[in-house]
Every structure is written in structure tokens, then in C-alpha cells.
XYZ file of C-alpha atoms in Angstrom:
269
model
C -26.202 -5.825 -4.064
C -25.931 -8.748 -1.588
C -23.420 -8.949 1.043
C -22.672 -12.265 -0.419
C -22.004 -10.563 -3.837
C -20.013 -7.700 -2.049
C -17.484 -10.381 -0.193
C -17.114 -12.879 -3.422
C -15.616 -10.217 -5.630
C -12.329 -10.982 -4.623
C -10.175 -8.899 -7.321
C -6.869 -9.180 -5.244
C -5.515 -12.181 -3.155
C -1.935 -12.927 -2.654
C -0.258 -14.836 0.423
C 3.539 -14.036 1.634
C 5.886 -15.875 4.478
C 8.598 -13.919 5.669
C 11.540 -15.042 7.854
C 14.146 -12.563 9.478
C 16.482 -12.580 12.283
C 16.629 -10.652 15.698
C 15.138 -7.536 14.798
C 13.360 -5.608 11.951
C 11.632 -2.443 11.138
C 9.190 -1.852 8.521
C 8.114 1.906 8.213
C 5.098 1.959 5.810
C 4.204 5.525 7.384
C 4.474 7.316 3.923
C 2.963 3.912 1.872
C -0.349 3.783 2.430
C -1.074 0.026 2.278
C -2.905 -0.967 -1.197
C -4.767 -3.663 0.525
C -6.226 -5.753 3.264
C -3.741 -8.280 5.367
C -4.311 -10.557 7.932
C -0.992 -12.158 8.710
C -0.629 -14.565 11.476
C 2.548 -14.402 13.676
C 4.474 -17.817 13.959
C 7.855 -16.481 16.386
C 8.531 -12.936 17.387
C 6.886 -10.455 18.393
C 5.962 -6.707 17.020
C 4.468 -3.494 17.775
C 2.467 -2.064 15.469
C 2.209 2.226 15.315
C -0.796 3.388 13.343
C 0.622 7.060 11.647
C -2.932 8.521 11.434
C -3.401 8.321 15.259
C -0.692 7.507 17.305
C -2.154 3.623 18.563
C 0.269 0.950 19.040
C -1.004 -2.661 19.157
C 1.420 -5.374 20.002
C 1.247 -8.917 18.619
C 2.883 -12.502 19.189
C 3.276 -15.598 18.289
C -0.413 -16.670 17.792
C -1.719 -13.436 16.950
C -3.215 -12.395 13.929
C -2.714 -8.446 13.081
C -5.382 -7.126 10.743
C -4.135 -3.873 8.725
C -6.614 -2.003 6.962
C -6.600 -0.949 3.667
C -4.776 2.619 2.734
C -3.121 2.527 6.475
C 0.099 4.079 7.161
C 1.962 2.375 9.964
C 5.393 1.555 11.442
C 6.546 -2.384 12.551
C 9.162 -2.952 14.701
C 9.811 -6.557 15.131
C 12.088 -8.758 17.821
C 12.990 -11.893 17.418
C 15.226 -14.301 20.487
C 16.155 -14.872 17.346
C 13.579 -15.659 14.784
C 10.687 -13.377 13.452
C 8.522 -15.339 10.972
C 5.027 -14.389 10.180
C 2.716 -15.111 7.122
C 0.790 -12.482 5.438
C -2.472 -13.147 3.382
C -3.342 -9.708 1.225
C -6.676 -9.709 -0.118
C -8.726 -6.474 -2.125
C -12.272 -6.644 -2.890
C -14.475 -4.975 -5.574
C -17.323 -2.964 -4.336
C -17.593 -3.765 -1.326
C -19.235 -2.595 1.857
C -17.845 -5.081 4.086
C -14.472 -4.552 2.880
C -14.178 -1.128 1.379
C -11.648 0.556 -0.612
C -10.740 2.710 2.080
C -9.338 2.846 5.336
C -12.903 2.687 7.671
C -11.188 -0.109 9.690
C -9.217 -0.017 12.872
C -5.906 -2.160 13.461
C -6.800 -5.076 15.083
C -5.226 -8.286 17.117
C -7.010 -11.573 16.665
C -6.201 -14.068 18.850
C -8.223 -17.471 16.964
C -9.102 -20.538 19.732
C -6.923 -23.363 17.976
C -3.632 -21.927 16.331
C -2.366 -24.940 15.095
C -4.918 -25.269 12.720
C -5.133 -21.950 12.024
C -1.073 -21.547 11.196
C -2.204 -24.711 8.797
C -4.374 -22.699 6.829
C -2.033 -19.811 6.823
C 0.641 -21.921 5.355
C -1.456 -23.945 2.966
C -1.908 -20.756 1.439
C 1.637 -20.440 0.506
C 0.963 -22.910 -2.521
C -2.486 -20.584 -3.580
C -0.170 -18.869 -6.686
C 0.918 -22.402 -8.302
C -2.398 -24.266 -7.282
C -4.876 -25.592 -9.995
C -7.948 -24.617 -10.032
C -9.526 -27.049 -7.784
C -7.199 -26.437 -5.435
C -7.381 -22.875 -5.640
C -11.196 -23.008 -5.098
C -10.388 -25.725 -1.717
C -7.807 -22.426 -0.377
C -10.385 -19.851 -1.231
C -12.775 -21.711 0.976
C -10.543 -21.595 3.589
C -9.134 -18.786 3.308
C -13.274 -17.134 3.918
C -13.444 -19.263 6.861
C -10.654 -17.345 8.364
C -12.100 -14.561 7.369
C -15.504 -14.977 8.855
C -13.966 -15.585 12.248
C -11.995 -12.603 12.010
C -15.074 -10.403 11.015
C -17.239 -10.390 14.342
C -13.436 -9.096 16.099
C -13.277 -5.891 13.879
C -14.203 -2.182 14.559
C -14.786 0.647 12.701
C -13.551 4.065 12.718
C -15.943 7.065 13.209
C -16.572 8.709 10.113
C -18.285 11.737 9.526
C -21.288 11.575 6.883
C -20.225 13.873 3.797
C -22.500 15.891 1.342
C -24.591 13.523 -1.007
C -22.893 16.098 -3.598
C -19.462 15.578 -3.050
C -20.045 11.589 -2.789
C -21.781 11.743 -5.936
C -18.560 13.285 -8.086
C -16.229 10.970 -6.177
C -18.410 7.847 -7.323
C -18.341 9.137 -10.895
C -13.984 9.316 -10.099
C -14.232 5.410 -8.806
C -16.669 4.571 -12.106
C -14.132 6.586 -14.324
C -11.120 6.614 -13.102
C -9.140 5.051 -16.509
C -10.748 8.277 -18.455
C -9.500 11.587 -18.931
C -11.324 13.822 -15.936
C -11.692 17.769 -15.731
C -12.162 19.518 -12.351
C -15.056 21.139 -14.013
C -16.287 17.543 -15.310
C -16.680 16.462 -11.718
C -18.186 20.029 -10.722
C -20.979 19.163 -12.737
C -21.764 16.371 -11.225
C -21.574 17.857 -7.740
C -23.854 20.472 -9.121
C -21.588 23.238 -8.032
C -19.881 25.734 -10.054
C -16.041 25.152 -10.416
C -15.055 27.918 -7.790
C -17.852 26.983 -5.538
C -17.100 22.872 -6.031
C -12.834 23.378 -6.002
C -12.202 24.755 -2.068
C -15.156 22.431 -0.706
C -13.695 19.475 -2.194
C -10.063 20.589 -0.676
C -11.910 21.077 2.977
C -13.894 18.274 2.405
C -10.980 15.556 1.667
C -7.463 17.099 2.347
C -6.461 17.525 -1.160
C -7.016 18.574 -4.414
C -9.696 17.295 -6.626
C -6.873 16.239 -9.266
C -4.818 14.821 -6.125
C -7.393 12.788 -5.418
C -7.667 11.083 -8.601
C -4.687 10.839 -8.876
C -4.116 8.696 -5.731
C -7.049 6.859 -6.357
C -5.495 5.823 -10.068
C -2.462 5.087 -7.852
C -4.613 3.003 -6.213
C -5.609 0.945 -8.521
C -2.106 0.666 -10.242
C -0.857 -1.030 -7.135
C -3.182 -3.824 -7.584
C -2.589 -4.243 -11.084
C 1.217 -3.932 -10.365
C 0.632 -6.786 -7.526
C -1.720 -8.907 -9.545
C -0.340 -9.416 -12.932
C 3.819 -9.977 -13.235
C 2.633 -9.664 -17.234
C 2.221 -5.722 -17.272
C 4.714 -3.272 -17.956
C 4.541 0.319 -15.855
C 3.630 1.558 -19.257
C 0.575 -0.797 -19.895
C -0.623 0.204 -16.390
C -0.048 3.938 -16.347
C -2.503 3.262 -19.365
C -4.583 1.341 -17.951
C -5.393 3.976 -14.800
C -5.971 6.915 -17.126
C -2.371 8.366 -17.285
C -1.336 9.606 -20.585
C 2.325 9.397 -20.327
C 4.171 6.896 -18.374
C 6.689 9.549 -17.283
C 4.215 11.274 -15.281
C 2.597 8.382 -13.700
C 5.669 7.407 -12.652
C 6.565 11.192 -10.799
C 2.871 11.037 -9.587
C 3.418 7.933 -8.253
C 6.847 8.276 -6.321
C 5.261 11.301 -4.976
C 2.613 9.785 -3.610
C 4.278 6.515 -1.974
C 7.908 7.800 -1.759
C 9.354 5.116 -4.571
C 9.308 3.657 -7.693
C 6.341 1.472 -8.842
C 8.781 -1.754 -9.300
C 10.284 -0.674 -5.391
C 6.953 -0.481 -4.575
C 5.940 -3.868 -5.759
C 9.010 -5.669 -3.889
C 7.839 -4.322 -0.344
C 3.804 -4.062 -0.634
C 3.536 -7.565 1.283
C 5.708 -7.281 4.210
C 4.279 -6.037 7.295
């Protein structure tokens, strides 16, 4: 698969503006973030507090914060007196540039000419009742941003894992909306179940079940965020749960509310 291929399947893309005044805290540390953002900081100022590690990284007007994907932070914004930033949110399919997991570091962009880059950021506001012409103009844009961002980003170390292990949580991402067994993905780790079970748990932090069920959480964030059409029970559906009630305990479990809370507070940063 081409990189070009990997960075056009854009599955998720929504753009936010959000205004407060004098001060404001947002504590994502227990909602892992279901997406990419770039949002670009127009008055105010905030500092940034990655959970996982500890870094702070403070941003102002003119900055651009990048927030990985599945990141669990805490914002605390000032304002003498406004705090207005906008936010662009963006998931890709397969992807190596822009993976479904948190590989990326927290990052402040500072672009050359911010006056044209707040215009982008705005003209993105109008991206949900745009045409399809129009849509295709913001797209454009919204890549070139995008490619200027790229060169400023940095990875985290990762550790490689066991080709075995990779290979049953590939067959979770390809299957995900089907019923799985423990000894289902076993198999095709080529372990026995008792062998395959306390690896996986070393291996990942959790559970084998855990993890599919956060990565089905995953994915019912961006269906929740993408399509105002679908109903908690059409998506618990969709993501492989058989009854709505438990996606909906599985779910406040893992990000601490209700999929419609969730919803209203996924965008801010």
C-alpha cells in the first residue's frame, strides 16, 4: 500500500471552534482521545499534561498543539479574558503515517504565516454544510496543513512485539464487528490458550477480551462522532456487541461516561 493510499483514507474529519472566558480545564486523563487534532490557538494560552508520562507543553496564540490519537491528557487554559482555539479532528484507515494508536508525541507547531494559517483553520468551520466541491477545495487545504505539520512530529519509542501476538491482534482489527473467543485468537498466535492468555496480559496491559473490547470502543467513538443518524443500539451492533446494555457498561468503564456524554466533549481540547 502507498503512502499516498495510507493518508487519503480519511474515514474521520470533523472541525470545532470553541470560545470560553478567563480560565478552563479540560481533564481527558481517563478519555483516551478517539482521534487525531491539530487545533490552532487564536487568544489564550494552555498547558498541556500528557497522563502517560508526565510532559507538559505550553501553547499560545499562534501555536498549533498536535494530540495524538488514544492520548490521555489534562488542559488548563487562561484567558486575559478570552480563550478561543479551533480544533480540526481527523482519523485515518490503515494507516502507517497516521496510525490507530498512540505512536506520536504531543507536539507545538509554530507555522511561518498565521494569518493565513488561522484562515484555513476557520474556513474549515463551514466543512460539515459544504457541497461537495467545496468540501473537496477544504480537504485540499486541510492536507496542506497537514504536510507542514508532518516534518515537526516525533515518534515515541516502541518496543518491537512477537510476530505472534501482532498476528492475533491484526485478525482483532480485521474482525472486530464478529463474535471473538480467547481461544479463536490463540489459534492464530499459534499458542495454546494457557500459554497465549498471560503473554498477551504481559504483552499489552490487559486482557485479551479487554482489548477488544476497547478497540470496539474504539471504533464506536468514530461512528458515534461521524454519523448523528445512529442510535447507541445500531452501533453497539455495529462493533460486535450483542446487547446494547453491555456495550454501554463496557463503554462507561472504559472512558468514565456515557456514549452520548462522550460524544458532547470528544472535540474540545
Amino acid at each position: 500500500m502507498s503512502a499516498f493510499t495510507d493518508v487519503s483514507n480519511l474515514i474521520f474529519f470533523k472541525t470545532e471552534k470553541y470560545h470560553y472566558k478567563n480560565s478552563q480545564i479540560f481533564d481527558a486523563s481517563a478519555l483516551p482521545r478517539p482521534h487525531y487534532c491539530i487545533g490552532l490557538i487564536l487568544s489564550g494560552e494552555s498547558v498541556f499534561r500528557d497522563s502517560s508520562d508526565g510532559e507538559e507543553i505550553a501553547v499560545k496564540r499562534g501555536d498549533i498543539i498536535f494530540v495524538p490519537m488514544g492520548s490521555r491528557y489534562v488542559s488548563n487554559w487562561k484567558g486575559a479574558p478570552d480563550i478561543t482555539y479551533v480544533s480540526m479532528h481527523f482519523v485515518f484507515g490503515v494507516s502507517e503515517l497516521f496510525p490507530q494508536k498512540n505512536s506520536y508525541r504531543f507536539c507545538k507547531i509554530t507555522l511561518p504565516d498565521f494569518e493565513k494559517t488561522k484562515k484555513i483553520f476557520v474556513d474549515m468551520l463551514s466543512f460539515s454544510n459544504a457541497d461537495d466541491v467545496k468540501k473537496l477545495q477544504l480537504i485540499s487545504e486541510f492536507y496542506t496543513v497537514l504536510s507542514e505539520i508532518l516534518p515537526h512530529l516525533s515518534k515515541k519509542e516502541e518496543h518491537s512485539r512477537d510476530l505472534r501476538l501482532e498476528e492475533a491482534v491484526r485478525y482483532v482489527e480485521q474482525n472486530y464487528n464478529k463474535k471473538l473467543s480467547v481461544e479463536e485468537l490463540a489459534v492464530r498466535a499459534n499458542m495454546s490458550v494457557s500459554r497465549f492468555f498471560p503473554y498477551f496480559k504481559n504483552e499489552f496491559g490487559m486482557t485479551p477480551v479487554d482489548y477488544v473490547n476497547n478497540y470496539r470502543i474504539r471504533c464506536a467513538v468514530v461512528l458515534l462522532m461521524n454519523d448523528d443518524t445512529l442510535s447507541v443500539e445500531n452501533v453497539a451492533e455495529r462493533v460486535g456487541f450483542d446487547s446494547s446494555a453491555y456495550f454501554r457498561r463496557v463503554f462507561k468503564k472504559i472512558t468514565g461516561v456515557s456514549p452520548r456524554e462522550y460524544k458532547k466533549i470528544s472535540t474540545e481540547l
